[in-house]
Amino acid sequence: MESLLSDVTVLDLTQAVAGPYCAKLLADYGAEVIKIERPGTGDVARRIGPFPNDVPHPEKSGVFLALNTNKKSVTVNLKTETGRRILRGLVPQVDILLESYRPGVMAKWGFGFDDVRRLKPDIVVTSISSFGQWGPYRDYEMTELIAYAMGVGMHCTGVPDREPLKLAGTATLFQAGNTAAVAAIGAYFGSQADGVGQHVDYSIMEGQASSVDRNGASLMAMAYAGEPTFRRAFGRRFSVLPFGAYPCADGYAHFTSAQQAWWPIFCSMIGMPELSEDPRYTGENFQNLDLAEEIDELFLPWILSHAKREIMELCNEIAGSPINTMEDLFADPHFRQREFFVEVDHPAAGPMEYPGPPFRPAATPWKKGRAPLLGEHNEEVLTGRLGYSRTDLAKLARMGVI
C-alpha cells in the first residue's frame, strides 16, 4: 500500500536537528529522501549522544538514528567541483530540496534558487536558517538557547523572582522542523498545480517568535493591549482550584483546573463533598485567589497520599494529570495498546524503540524504517540515478568526493 508522499522525492542537504526532523517527517510518510552527507564524518548529529553504554560511535547516535529514519545516505563533498556536479545531476530528479547552510553558501556553490530552478523549473527549495535569508541578522550564528531567548520564550518562562528559564531540550528546533515540513509540502502541492517552483525561506527565529504557545500570546497581549509579558509561579491561577505542579506519593502531578463546574467534582474527589456548598468558596468567592492557600492546605494531604496513576484515573473529569518520567511514558498502557513506540533494528546500533507516527492516515500507512549507515546508498543512488559505474565510485572515493 502506498504512503501519503510515495510520489515525492526529496534531496536533504540539512544536518543537526531542525532540517533532519523536517526531512524525517516527509520520509516517514513515504517520500524518498536522499540525504547528502559529508564523506568520512557525515551529519554532525552522528556525534551527538546518547550512545549505547555511553561509547560514541557515528552509527549509534540516538539523536541521529531518531531523526533520520527511512532516509537514504549518499556521501558527497560539495566543496569540490566534482561533488557539485553530482548534485547538479540529482537536482532535476527531485521535487523538494531542503538545505540548512548559512545564507549565501548555496548561491556561492552555484545552487541559489534561480540556479536550481533552471535545472528543475517546478522544484521547491526550503531553506532553514537561523534568522532568514535576508535582514540585519542574516549572517549571525544562533543556538537553540539564543532562539528561545530572543523569541520572548525565556522572558515568559520561570517564576517572577528568579531569572528567566529555557525549556529543556531543543523544542525550538523540533518546532522549526515541524513547521518547515508543512511549508515544504504545501509549496510542493502548489508547484504541482501550477508548474511553478518556489523558494521557502524558513527563519527559526521567526518561527519561535510566532509560535502558538506563550510567545504568541505574549506578543498579542503587547500588540493589542500594551501589556508587558510576565512570569508567574505555577502558571496563572484563575480560581481557588489547584493550579500547577504538586508533589504526590511517587512523583508529581499537574492541575490546571479553573472551571466552576469542576468544583463539586474536585471536592468529592478529595473526600470533602461538603466544601462544594460552602459559601466561602462558591459564587464570586470561587475566583478569590486569597483563598487559594486554604484550599491547597486541604488538598496537599490528599495528593501526597495518592500515586500518579491513581490521580490520573480520579481526574478523568477535571484537568489533572501525572507528570510522567520517561519511564512512565514508555510503560503507559495507552501508548502501548496503540503501538505508538515501535522497535526498529539497525545493523550497527541494534534494536531500539522509537516514537511512532504523530498522526495516522487510515488508508496510507506510516513507514517503519531505520536510519542509514553513512554512505550506505552511494551505489544505489549514484549508479541507479546518474549512471556511475563501480569503478567510477571507487575513483571518486579515492579523490575524497564521496
C-alpha positions as YAML, in Angstrom:
chain: A
units: angstrom
residues:
- id: 1
  name: MET
  ca: [0.00, 0.00, 0.00]
- id: 2
  name: GLU
  ca: [1.34, 3.43, -0.92]
- id: 3
  name: SER
  ca: [2.01, 6.06, 1.73]
- id: 4
  name: LEU
  ca: [0.87, 9.69, 1.66]
- id: 5
  name: LEU
  ca: [4.01, 11.00, -0.05]
- id: 6
  name: SER
  ca: [5.08, 7.97, -2.09]
- id: 7
  name: ASP
  ca: [5.37, 10.06, -5.26]
- id: 8
  name: VAL
  ca: [7.62, 12.72, -3.68]
- id: 9
  name: THR
  ca: [11.42, 12.74, -3.88]
- id: 10
  name: VAL
  ca: [13.42, 14.94, -1.52]
- id: 11
  name: LEU
  ca: [17.08, 15.96, -1.54]
- id: 12
  name: ASP
  ca: [18.12, 16.59, 2.07]
- id: 13
  name: LEU
  ca: [21.13, 18.87, 2.50]
- id: 14
  name: THR
  ca: [20.50, 19.55, 6.18]
- id: 15
  name: GLN
  ca: [22.12, 18.39, 9.40]
- id: 16
  name: ALA
  ca: [21.79, 18.56, 13.19]
- id: 17
  name: VAL
  ca: [18.12, 18.78, 14.32]
- id: 18
  name: ALA
  ca: [15.70, 21.16, 12.57]
- id: 19
  name: GLY
  ca: [16.32, 20.19, 8.94]
- id: 20
  name: PRO
  ca: [16.71, 16.45, 9.53]
- id: 21
  name: TYR
  ca: [13.48, 16.40, 11.56]
- id: 22
  name: CYS
  ca: [11.71, 18.18, 8.69]
- id: 23
  name: ALA
  ca: [13.03, 15.58, 6.22]
- id: 24
  name: LYS
  ca: [12.24, 12.71, 8.61]
- id: 25
  name: LEU
  ca: [8.56, 13.70, 8.71]
- id: 26
  name: LEU
  ca: [8.43, 13.57, 4.92]
- id: 27
  name: ALA
  ca: [10.33, 10.27, 4.78]
- id: 28
  name: ASP
  ca: [8.18, 8.60, 7.43]
- id: 29
  name: TYR
  ca: [5.08, 9.33, 5.35]
- id: 30
  name: GLY
  ca: [6.51, 7.82, 2.22]
- id: 31
  name: ALA
  ca: [8.74, 10.36, 0.48]
- id: 32
  name: GLU
  ca: [12.03, 9.09, -0.92]
- id: 33
  name: VAL
  ca: [14.57, 11.20, 0.96]
- id: 34
  name: ILE
  ca: [18.16, 11.23, -0.29]
- id: 35
  name: LYS
  ca: [20.34, 12.62, 2.49]
- id: 36
  name: ILE
  ca: [23.61, 14.18, 1.36]
- id: 37
  name: GLU
  ca: [26.36, 13.79, 3.98]
- id: 38
  name: ARG
  ca: [29.99, 14.81, 4.21]
- id: 39
  name: PRO
  ca: [32.34, 11.91, 3.35]
- id: 40
  name: GLY
  ca: [34.03, 10.39, 6.38]
- id: 41
  name: THR
  ca: [32.17, 12.31, 9.08]
- id: 42
  name: GLY
  ca: [28.57, 12.73, 7.94]
- id: 43
  name: ASP
  ca: [25.89, 14.72, 9.71]
- id: 44
  name: VAL
  ca: [27.10, 16.44, 12.91]
- id: 45
  name: ALA
  ca: [24.25, 14.67, 14.72]
- id: 46
  name: ARG
  ca: [26.18, 11.42, 14.33]
- id: 47
  name: ARG
  ca: [28.48, 12.75, 17.05]
- id: 48
  name: ILE
  ca: [25.69, 13.76, 19.46]
- id: 49
  name: GLY
  ca: [24.67, 11.38, 22.25]
- id: 50
  name: PRO
  ca: [23.13, 9.44, 23.75]
- id: 51
  name: PHE
  ca: [25.13, 6.40, 22.68]
- id: 52
  name: PRO
  ca: [24.71, 2.80, 23.87]
- id: 53
  name: ASN
  ca: [26.83, 2.37, 27.01]
- id: 54
  name: ASP
  ca: [27.99, 5.99, 26.54]
- id: 55
  name: VAL
  ca: [30.52, 4.93, 23.90]
- id: 56
  name: PRO
  ca: [30.50, 7.43, 20.97]
- id: 57
  name: HIS
  ca: [30.07, 5.85, 17.55]
- id: 58
  name: PRO
  ca: [28.98, 7.57, 14.30]
- id: 59
  name: GLU
  ca: [26.42, 4.85, 13.57]
- id: 60
  name: LYS
  ca: [24.93, 4.67, 17.08]
- id: 61
  name: SER
  ca: [23.89, 8.21, 17.98]
- id: 62
  name: GLY
  ca: [20.36, 8.11, 19.38]
- id: 63
  name: VAL
  ca: [19.74, 11.62, 18.03]
- id: 64
  name: PHE
  ca: [20.85, 10.75, 14.50]
- id: 65
  name: LEU
  ca: [19.02, 7.42, 14.45]
- id: 66
  name: ALA
  ca: [15.75, 9.02, 15.56]
- id: 67
  name: LEU
  ca: [15.96, 12.00, 13.18]
- id: 68
  name: ASN
  ca: [16.90, 10.11, 10.04]
- id: 69
  name: THR
  ca: [14.57, 7.13, 9.81]
- id: 70
  name: ASN
  ca: [13.60, 5.97, 6.32]
- id: 71
  name: LYS
  ca: [16.28, 8.04, 4.55]
- id: 72
  name: LYS
  ca: [18.99, 7.10, 2.09]
- id: 73
  name: SER
  ca: [22.54, 8.30, 2.81]
- id: 74
  name: VAL
  ca: [24.81, 9.43, -0.01]
- id: 75
  name: THR
  ca: [28.21, 10.96, 0.74]
- id: 76
  name: VAL
  ca: [29.18, 13.91, -1.45]
- id: 77
  name: ASN
  ca: [31.83, 16.55, -0.81]
- id: 78
  name: LEU
  ca: [30.09, 19.69, -2.03]
- id: 79
  name: LYS
  ca: [33.27, 21.72, -1.58]
- id: 80
  name: THR
  ca: [34.65, 20.05, -4.71]
- id: 81
  name: GLU
  ca: [33.56, 20.80, -8.25]
- id: 82
  name: THR
  ca: [33.06, 17.09, -8.90]
- id: 83
  name: GLY
  ca: [30.80, 16.87, -5.86]
- id: 84
  name: ARG
  ca: [28.77, 19.82, -7.08]
- id: 85
  name: ARG
  ca: [28.49, 18.17, -10.49]
- id: 86
  name: ILE
  ca: [26.93, 15.16, -8.78]
- id: 87
  name: LEU
  ca: [24.46, 17.43, -7.02]
- id: 88
  name: ARG
  ca: [23.57, 19.13, -10.30]
- id: 89
  name: GLY
  ca: [22.76, 15.70, -11.69]
- id: 90
  name: LEU
  ca: [20.44, 14.89, -8.80]
- id: 91
  name: VAL
  ca: [18.52, 18.17, -8.66]
- id: 92
  name: PRO
  ca: [16.41, 17.57, -11.82]
- id: 93
  name: GLN
  ca: [15.27, 14.24, -10.36]
- id: 94
  name: VAL
  ca: [13.78, 15.56, -7.11]
- id: 95
  name: ASP
  ca: [10.69, 17.53, -6.14]
- id: 96
  name: ILE
  ca: [11.91, 19.23, -2.96]
- id: 97
  name: LEU
  ca: [15.38, 20.38, -1.93]
- id: 98
  name: LEU
  ca: [15.93, 21.05, 1.78]
- id: 99
  name: GLU
  ca: [19.02, 22.94, 2.91]
- id: 100
  name: SER
  ca: [20.27, 24.48, 6.14]
- id: 101
  name: TYR
  ca: [23.53, 26.13, 5.15]
- id: 102
  name: ARG
  ca: [24.31, 29.70, 6.14]
- id: 103
  name: PRO
  ca: [22.57, 32.18, 3.81]
- id: 104
  name: GLY
  ca: [24.64, 32.69, 0.69]
- id: 105
  name: VAL
  ca: [26.52, 29.38, 0.75]
- id: 106
  name: MET
  ca: [24.24, 27.61, -1.72]
- id: 107
  name: ALA
  ca: [24.44, 30.55, -4.14]
- id: 108
  name: LYS
  ca: [28.24, 30.60, -3.84]
- id: 109
  name: TRP
  ca: [28.31, 26.95, -4.89]
- id: 110
  name: GLY
  ca: [26.01, 27.62, -7.84]
- id: 111
  name: PHE
  ca: [22.82, 26.37, -6.20]
- id: 112
  name: GLY
  ca: [20.92, 29.57, -5.49]
- id: 113
  name: PHE
  ca: [17.22, 29.29, -6.16]
- id: 114
  name: ASP
  ca: [17.49, 30.74, -9.67]
- id: 115
  name: ASP
  ca: [20.30, 28.28, -10.46]
- id: 116
  name: VAL
  ca: [18.31, 25.33, -9.16]
- id: 117
  name: ARG
  ca: [15.14, 26.43, -10.92]
- id: 118
  name: ARG
  ca: [16.97, 26.38, -14.24]
- id: 119
  name: LEU
  ca: [17.67, 22.71, -13.60]
- id: 120
  name: LYS
  ca: [14.11, 21.92, -12.42]
- id: 121
  name: PRO
  ca: [11.51, 24.67, -13.04]
- id: 122
  name: ASP
  ca: [8.91, 23.30, -10.60]
- id: 123
  name: ILE
  ca: [11.28, 22.47, -7.75]
- id: 124
  name: VAL
  ca: [10.60, 23.63, -4.19]
- id: 125
  name: VAL
  ca: [13.67, 24.78, -2.25]
- id: 126
  name: THR
  ca: [13.17, 25.10, 1.50]
- id: 127
  name: SER
  ca: [15.96, 26.95, 3.28]
- id: 128
  name: ILE
  ca: [16.07, 26.59, 7.07]
- id: 129
  name: SER
  ca: [18.31, 29.17, 8.71]
- id: 130
  name: SER
  ca: [18.73, 30.99, 12.00]
- id: 131
  name: PHE
  ca: [17.34, 34.41, 11.05]
- id: 132
  name: GLY
  ca: [16.21, 34.01, 7.45]
- id: 133
  name: GLN
  ca: [17.84, 34.60, 4.07]
- id: 134
  name: TRP
  ca: [17.95, 38.38, 4.42]
- id: 135
  name: GLY
  ca: [17.88, 41.08, 7.08]
- id: 136
  name: PRO
  ca: [20.35, 42.61, 9.58]
- id: 137
  name: TYR
  ca: [20.87, 39.33, 11.45]
- id: 138
  name: ARG
  ca: [21.14, 37.14, 8.36]
- id: 139
  name: ASP
  ca: [24.75, 36.09, 8.97]
- id: 140
  name: TYR
  ca: [24.55, 35.74, 12.75]
- id: 141
  name: GLU
  ca: [25.17, 32.34, 14.29]
- id: 142
  name: MET
  ca: [22.44, 31.05, 16.57]
- id: 143
  name: THR
  ca: [21.90, 28.23, 19.04]
- id: 144
  name: GLU
  ca: [18.60, 26.87, 20.31]
- id: 145
  name: LEU
  ca: [19.15, 28.85, 23.51]
- id: 146
  name: ILE
  ca: [19.50, 32.09, 21.54]
- id: 147
  name: ALA
  ca: [16.31, 31.40, 19.59]
- id: 148
  name: TYR
  ca: [14.37, 30.81, 22.79]
- id: 149
  name: ALA
  ca: [15.86, 33.89, 24.43]
- id: 150
  name: MET
  ca: [15.39, 36.33, 21.54]
- id: 151
  name: GLY
  ca: [11.95, 34.96, 20.69]
- id: 152
  name: VAL
  ca: [10.50, 36.03, 24.08]
- id: 153
  name: GLY
  ca: [10.06, 32.45, 25.29]
- id: 154
  name: MET
  ca: [12.57, 32.79, 28.12]
- id: 155
  name: HIS
  ca: [11.09, 36.09, 29.28]
- id: 156
  name: CYS
  ca: [7.78, 34.29, 29.77]
- id: 157
  name: THR
  ca: [9.19, 31.16, 31.43]
- id: 158
  name: GLY
  ca: [10.08, 30.73, 35.08]
- id: 159
  name: VAL
  ca: [9.00, 32.34, 38.35]
- id: 160
  name: PRO
  ca: [8.76, 36.10, 38.99]
- id: 161
  name: ASP
  ca: [11.61, 36.45, 41.48]
- id: 162
  name: ARG
  ca: [14.15, 34.39, 39.52]
- id: 163
  name: GLU
  ca: [15.98, 34.68, 36.24]
- id: 164
  name: PRO
  ca: [14.20, 33.67, 33.00]
- id: 165
  name: LEU
  ca: [14.37, 29.98, 32.13]
- id: 166
  name: LYS
  ca: [14.71, 27.99, 28.93]
- id: 167
  name: LEU
  ca: [12.61, 24.93, 28.18]
- id: 168
  name: ALA
  ca: [14.62, 21.72, 28.43]
- id: 169
  name: GLY
  ca: [15.80, 20.04, 25.27]
- id: 170
  name: THR
  ca: [15.62, 21.56, 21.79]
- id: 171
  name: ALA
  ca: [11.92, 22.32, 21.41]
- id: 172
  name: THR
  ca: [12.60, 25.33, 19.19]
- id: 173
  name: LEU
  ca: [14.49, 23.22, 16.65]
- id: 174
  name: PHE
  ca: [11.87, 20.49, 16.54]
- id: 175
  name: GLN
  ca: [9.20, 23.15, 16.11]
- id: 176
  name: ALA
  ca: [11.23, 24.54, 13.20]
- id: 177
  name: GLY
  ca: [11.44, 21.13, 11.55]
- id: 178
  name: ASN
  ca: [7.74, 20.53, 12.02]
- id: 179
  name: THR
  ca: [6.72, 23.86, 10.51]
- id: 180
  name: ALA
  ca: [9.26, 23.65, 7.68]
- id: 181
  name: ALA
  ca: [7.87, 20.24, 6.69]
- id: 182
  name: VAL
  ca: [4.36, 21.68, 6.41]
- id: 183
  name: ALA
  ca: [5.71, 24.64, 4.41]
- id: 184
  name: ALA
  ca: [7.72, 22.42, 2.08]
- id: 185
  name: ILE
  ca: [4.91, 20.01, 1.30]
- id: 186
  name: GLY
  ca: [2.41, 22.86, 0.92]
- id: 187
  name: ALA
  ca: [4.70, 24.57, -1.60]
- id: 188
  name: TYR
  ca: [5.16, 21.24, -3.37]
- id: 189
  name: PHE
  ca: [1.42, 20.78, -3.87]
- id: 190
  name: GLY
  ca: [1.26, 24.35, -5.15]
- id: 191
  name: SER
  ca: [4.02, 23.64, -7.65]
- id: 192
  name: GLN
  ca: [2.17, 20.55, -8.84]
- id: 193
  name: ALA
  ca: [-0.91, 22.64, -9.50]
- id: 194
  name: ASP
  ca: [0.71, 25.44, -11.50]
- id: 195
  name: GLY
  ca: [4.08, 24.02, -12.53]
- id: 196
  name: VAL
  ca: [5.97, 26.85, -10.85]
- id: 197
  name: GLY
  ca: [8.53, 26.14, -8.15]
- id: 198
  name: GLN
  ca: [9.27, 28.45, -5.26]
- id: 199
  name: HIS
  ca: [11.77, 29.21, -2.53]
- id: 200
  name: VAL
  ca: [10.54, 28.80, 1.06]
- id: 201
  name: ASP
  ca: [12.56, 30.95, 3.49]
- id: 202
  name: TYR
  ca: [12.14, 29.49, 6.99]
- id: 203
  name: SER
  ca: [13.64, 31.50, 9.85]
- id: 204
  name: ILE
  ca: [13.97, 29.52, 13.09]
- id: 205
  name: MET
  ca: [13.86, 32.81, 14.97]
- id: 206
  name: GLU
  ca: [10.60, 33.93, 13.34]
- id: 207
  name: GLY
  ca: [9.08, 30.51, 13.83]
- id: 208
  name: GLN
  ca: [9.84, 30.74, 17.53]
- id: 209
  name: ALA
  ca: [8.56, 34.31, 17.88]
- id: 210
  name: SER
  ca: [5.27, 33.44, 16.18]
- id: 211
  name: SER
  ca: [4.67, 30.12, 17.95]
- id: 212
  name: VAL
  ca: [1.26, 29.42, 19.40]
- id: 213
  name: ASP
  ca: [2.47, 28.93, 22.96]
- id: 214
  name: ARG
  ca: [3.25, 31.69, 25.48]
- id: 215
  name: ASN
  ca: [5.36, 33.58, 22.94]
- id: 216
  name: GLY
  ca: [2.44, 34.22, 20.62]
- id: 217
  name: ALA
  ca: [0.10, 35.02, 23.50]
- id: 218
  name: SER
  ca: [2.60, 37.50, 24.94]
- id: 219
  name: LEU
  ca: [3.15, 39.23, 21.62]
- id: 220
  name: MET
  ca: [-0.60, 39.59, 21.11]
- id: 221
  name: ALA
  ca: [-1.02, 40.98, 24.62]
- id: 222
  name: MET
  ca: [1.58, 43.64, 23.86]
- id: 223
  name: ALA
  ca: [0.25, 44.40, 20.36]
- id: 224
  name: TYR
  ca: [-3.42, 44.63, 21.30]
- id: 225
  name: ALA
  ca: [-3.41, 45.82, 24.89]
- id: 226
  name: GLY
  ca: [0.05, 47.21, 25.55]
- id: 227
  name: GLU
  ca: [0.52, 44.65, 28.32]
- id: 228
  name: PRO
  ca: [4.10, 43.55, 29.01]
- id: 229
  name: THR
  ca: [4.87, 39.86, 29.26]
- id: 230
  name: PHE
  ca: [5.31, 38.32, 32.68]
- id: 231
  name: ARG
  ca: [6.40, 35.25, 34.57]
- id: 232
  name: ARG
  ca: [4.19, 33.77, 37.22]
- id: 233
  name: ALA
  ca: [4.80, 30.86, 39.56]
- id: 234
  name: PHE
  ca: [2.86, 27.70, 38.57]
- id: 235
  name: GLY
  ca: [1.43, 29.49, 35.55]
- id: 236
  name: ARG
  ca: [-1.62, 31.66, 36.02]
- id: 237
  name: ARG
  ca: [-4.15, 30.58, 38.63]
- id: 238
  name: PHE
  ca: [-7.74, 31.64, 37.96]
- id: 239
  name: SER
  ca: [-9.68, 30.22, 40.90]
- id: 240
  name: VAL
  ca: [-9.41, 28.50, 44.27]
- id: 241
  name: LEU
  ca: [-8.97, 25.19, 42.46]
- id: 242
  name: PRO
  ca: [-5.37, 23.87, 42.49]
- id: 243
  name: PHE
  ca: [-3.22, 25.03, 39.60]
- id: 244
  name: GLY
  ca: [0.32, 23.90, 38.82]
- id: 245
  name: ALA
  ca: [2.68, 21.10, 39.81]
- id: 246
  name: TYR
  ca: [2.19, 19.38, 43.16]
- id: 247
  name: PRO
  ca: [4.12, 16.56, 44.85]
- id: 248
  name: CYS
  ca: [2.35, 13.22, 45.16]
- id: 249
  name: ALA
  ca: [3.19, 9.80, 46.60]
- id: 250
  name: ASP
  ca: [5.51, 8.75, 43.76]
- id: 251
  name: GLY
  ca: [6.47, 11.95, 41.99]
- id: 252
  name: TYR
  ca: [4.48, 14.95, 40.79]
- id: 253
  name: ALA
  ca: [1.09, 15.67, 39.29]
- id: 254
  name: HIS
  ca: [-0.16, 18.76, 37.47]
- id: 255
  name: PHE
  ca: [-3.52, 20.51, 37.75]
- id: 256
  name: THR
  ca: [-4.98, 23.19, 35.52]
- id: 257
  name: SER
  ca: [-8.47, 23.18, 36.99]
- id: 258
  name: ALA
  ca: [-10.24, 26.50, 36.55]
- id: 259
  name: GLN
  ca: [-13.90, 25.92, 35.72]
- id: 260
  name: GLN
  ca: [-16.52, 26.37, 38.43]
- id: 261
  name: ALA
  ca: [-18.35, 23.26, 37.19]
- id: 262
  name: TRP
  ca: [-15.35, 21.21, 38.32]
- id: 263
  name: TRP
  ca: [-15.52, 22.45, 41.92]
- id: 264
  name: PRO
  ca: [-18.02, 19.82, 43.24]
- id: 265
  name: ILE
  ca: [-16.14, 17.06, 41.39]
- id: 266
  name: PHE
  ca: [-12.89, 18.20, 42.98]
- id: 267
  name: CYS
  ca: [-14.44, 18.35, 46.47]
- id: 268
  name: SER
  ca: [-15.82, 14.82, 46.16]
- id: 269
  name: MET
  ca: [-12.50, 13.55, 44.82]
- id: 270
  name: ILE
  ca: [-10.57, 14.72, 47.89]
- id: 271
  name: GLY
  ca: [-13.24, 13.33, 50.22]
- id: 272
  name: MET
  ca: [-14.76, 16.67, 51.24]
- id: 273
  name: PRO
  ca: [-18.05, 16.95, 49.29]
- id: 274
  name: GLU
  ca: [-19.40, 19.43, 51.85]
- id: 275
  name: LEU
  ca: [-16.98, 22.08, 50.55]
- id: 276
  name: SER
  ca: [-18.89, 22.26, 47.28]
- id: 277
  name: GLU
  ca: [-21.73, 24.08, 49.07]
- id: 278
  name: ASP
  ca: [-19.53, 26.16, 51.35]
- id: 279
  name: PRO
  ca: [-20.28, 29.85, 50.57]
- id: 280
  name: ARG
  ca: [-16.67, 30.76, 51.37]
- id: 281
  name: TYR
  ca: [-15.58, 29.12, 48.11]
- id: 282
  name: THR
  ca: [-18.60, 29.43, 45.81]
- id: 283
  name: GLY
  ca: [-20.12, 32.20, 43.75]
- id: 284
  name: GLU
  ca: [-17.83, 35.19, 43.39]
- id: 285
  name: ASN
  ca: [-15.51, 33.72, 46.02]
- id: 286
  name: PHE
  ca: [-14.61, 30.90, 43.63]
- id: 287
  name: GLN
  ca: [-12.21, 33.29, 41.91]
- id: 288
  name: ASN
  ca: [-10.85, 34.85, 45.11]
- id: 289
  name: LEU
  ca: [-7.20, 33.90, 44.91]
- id: 290
  name: ASP
  ca: [-6.67, 35.00, 48.53]
- id: 291
  name: LEU
  ca: [-8.43, 31.74, 49.45]
- id: 292
  name: ALA
  ca: [-6.22, 29.54, 47.27]
- id: 293
  name: GLU
  ca: [-3.76, 28.82, 50.07]
- id: 294
  name: GLU
  ca: [-6.57, 27.50, 52.28]
- id: 295
  name: ILE
  ca: [-7.62, 25.05, 49.57]
- id: 296
  name: ASP
  ca: [-4.04, 23.96, 48.98]
- id: 297
  name: GLU
  ca: [-3.70, 23.14, 52.69]
- id: 298
  name: LEU
  ca: [-6.70, 20.81, 52.35]
- id: 299
  name: PHE
  ca: [-5.52, 19.43, 49.03]
- id: 300
  name: LEU
  ca: [-1.88, 18.62, 49.84]
- id: 301
  name: PRO
  ca: [-2.51, 15.79, 52.35]
- id: 302
  name: TRP
  ca: [-4.80, 14.14, 49.82]
- id: 303
  name: ILE
  ca: [-2.43, 14.35, 46.86]
- id: 304
  name: LEU
  ca: [0.59, 13.26, 48.92]
- id: 305
  name: SER
  ca: [-1.26, 10.04, 49.76]
- id: 306
  name: HIS
  ca: [-2.01, 9.16, 46.13]
- id: 307
  name: ALA
  ca: [0.21, 7.86, 43.33]
- id: 308
  name: LYS
  ca: [0.37, 9.47, 39.90]
- id: 309
  name: ARG
  ca: [-1.62, 6.72, 38.22]
- id: 310
  name: GLU
  ca: [-4.39, 6.93, 40.82]
- id: 311
  name: ILE
  ca: [-4.58, 10.69, 40.39]
- id: 312
  name: MET
  ca: [-4.93, 10.39, 36.62]
- id: 313
  name: GLU
  ca: [-7.76, 7.88, 36.94]
- id: 314
  name: LEU
  ca: [-9.57, 10.01, 39.53]
- id: 315
  name: CYS
  ca: [-9.13, 13.17, 37.46]
- id: 316
  name: ASN
  ca: [-10.73, 11.95, 34.25]
- id: 317
  name: GLU
  ca: [-13.44, 14.63, 34.57]
- id: 318
  name: ILE
  ca: [-11.19, 17.51, 35.62]
- id: 319
  name: ALA
  ca: [-7.86, 18.75, 34.32]
- id: 320
  name: GLY
  ca: [-5.37, 16.80, 36.41]
- id: 321
  name: SER
  ca: [-2.60, 14.55, 35.16]
- id: 322
  name: PRO
  ca: [0.62, 12.83, 36.19]
- id: 323
  name: ILE
  ca: [3.92, 14.48, 35.36]
- id: 324
  name: ASN
  ca: [5.41, 11.50, 33.59]
- id: 325
  name: THR
  ca: [9.03, 10.49, 33.65]
- id: 326
  name: MET
  ca: [10.47, 8.88, 30.52]
- id: 327
  name: GLU
  ca: [9.99, 5.50, 32.19]
- id: 328
  name: ASP
  ca: [6.33, 6.34, 32.86]
- id: 329
  name: LEU
  ca: [5.76, 7.30, 29.25]
- id: 330
  name: PHE
  ca: [7.37, 4.16, 27.83]
- id: 331
  name: ALA
  ca: [5.29, 1.99, 30.17]
- id: 332
  name: ASP
  ca: [1.99, 3.81, 29.67]
- id: 333
  name: PRO
  ca: [-0.66, 1.23, 28.69]
- id: 334
  name: HIS
  ca: [-2.49, 3.65, 26.39]
- id: 335
  name: PHE
  ca: [0.55, 4.23, 24.19]
- id: 336
  name: ARG
  ca: [1.44, 0.54, 24.34]
- id: 337
  name: GLN
  ca: [-2.03, -0.53, 23.23]
- id: 338
  name: ARG
  ca: [-1.90, 1.94, 20.34]
- id: 339
  name: GLU
  ca: [1.60, 0.66, 19.49]
- id: 340
  name: PHE
  ca: [2.98, 4.18, 19.45]
- id: 341
  name: PHE
  ca: [6.50, 3.08, 20.31]
- id: 342
  name: VAL
  ca: [7.97, 0.98, 17.52]
- id: 343
  name: GLU
  ca: [11.03, -1.23, 17.60]
- id: 344
  name: VAL
  ca: [13.42, -0.74, 14.70]
- id: 345
  name: ASP
  ca: [16.54, -2.84, 14.20]
- id: 346
  name: HIS
  ca: [19.76, -1.22, 12.98]
- id: 347
  name: PRO
  ca: [22.84, -3.10, 11.70]
- id: 348
  name: ALA
  ca: [25.20, -1.14, 13.96]
- id: 349
  name: ALA
  ca: [23.09, 0.07, 16.88]
- id: 350
  name: GLY
  ca: [20.84, -2.97, 17.15]
- id: 351
  name: PRO
  ca: [17.12, -2.93, 18.03]
- id: 352
  name: MET
  ca: [15.75, 0.18, 19.75]
- id: 353
  name: GLU
  ca: [12.32, 1.66, 20.37]
- id: 354
  name: TYR
  ca: [11.44, 4.94, 18.69]
- id: 355
  name: PRO
  ca: [8.44, 7.29, 18.90]
- id: 356
  name: GLY
  ca: [5.94, 6.34, 16.23]
- id: 357
  name: PRO
  ca: [3.60, 8.33, 13.97]
- id: 358
  name: PRO
  ca: [2.43, 11.77, 15.12]
- id: 359
  name: PHE
  ca: [-0.73, 11.18, 13.08]
- id: 360
  name: ARG
  ca: [-2.22, 8.12, 11.38]
- id: 361
  name: PRO
  ca: [-3.85, 8.33, 7.95]
- id: 362
  name: ALA
  ca: [-6.37, 5.50, 7.76]
- id: 363
  name: ALA
  ca: [-5.65, 4.43, 4.19]
- id: 364
  name: THR
  ca: [-1.98, 5.42, 3.72]
- id: 365
  name: PRO
  ca: [0.31, 3.96, 6.38]
- id: 366
  name: TRP
  ca: [3.24, 5.50, 8.19]
- id: 367
  name: LYS
  ca: [6.54, 3.83, 7.32]
- id: 368
  name: LYS
  ca: [8.67, 1.98, 9.85]
- id: 369
  name: GLY
  ca: [12.29, 2.04, 8.74]
- id: 370
  name: ARG
  ca: [15.75, 2.60, 10.15]
- id: 371
  name: ALA
  ca: [18.27, 5.39, 9.69]
- id: 372
  name: PRO
  ca: [21.01, 4.75, 7.11]
- id: 373
  name: LEU
  ca: [24.66, 3.93, 7.58]
- id: 374
  name: LEU
  ca: [26.98, 6.66, 6.33]
- id: 375
  name: GLY
  ca: [27.13, 6.41, 2.54]
- id: 376
  name: GLU
  ca: [25.04, 3.25, 2.55]
- id: 377
  name: HIS
  ca: [23.18, 4.20, -0.63]
- id: 378
  name: ASN
  ca: [26.05, 5.63, -2.69]
- id: 379
  name: GLU
  ca: [25.89, 2.87, -5.26]
- id: 380
  name: GLU
  ca: [22.09, 2.70, -5.38]
- id: 381
  name: VAL
  ca: [21.70, 6.43, -5.99]
- id: 382
  name: LEU
  ca: [24.82, 7.37, -7.94]
- id: 383
  name: THR
  ca: [24.71, 4.30, -10.17]
- id: 384
  name: GLY
  ca: [20.96, 3.97, -10.43]
- id: 385
  name: ARG
  ca: [20.18, 7.65, -10.97]
- id: 386
  name: LEU
  ca: [23.36, 9.08, -12.51]
- id: 387
  name: GLY
  ca: [24.92, 6.07, -14.23]
- id: 388
  name: TYR
  ca: [28.24, 5.95, -12.38]
- id: 389
  name: SER
  ca: [29.99, 2.57, -12.54]
- id: 390
  name: ARG
  ca: [31.57, 0.83, -9.57]
- id: 391
  name: THR
  ca: [34.94, 1.81, -11.00]
- id: 392
  name: ASP
  ca: [33.81, 5.44, -11.09]
- id: 393
  name: LEU
  ca: [32.65, 5.24, -7.48]
- id: 394
  name: ALA
  ca: [35.95, 3.76, -6.34]
- id: 395
  name: LYS
  ca: [37.81, 6.59, -8.07]
- id: 396
  name: LEU
  ca: [35.51, 9.23, -6.54]
- id: 397
  name: ALA
  ca: [36.10, 7.70, -3.10]
- id: 398
  name: ARG
  ca: [39.89, 7.86, -3.56]
- id: 399
  name: MET
  ca: [39.54, 11.52, -4.58]
- id: 400
  name: GLY
  ca: [37.57, 12.30, -1.41]
- id: 401
  name: VAL
  ca: [34.47, 13.26, -3.40]
- id: 402
  name: ILE
  ca: [32.22, 10.54, -1.94]
...
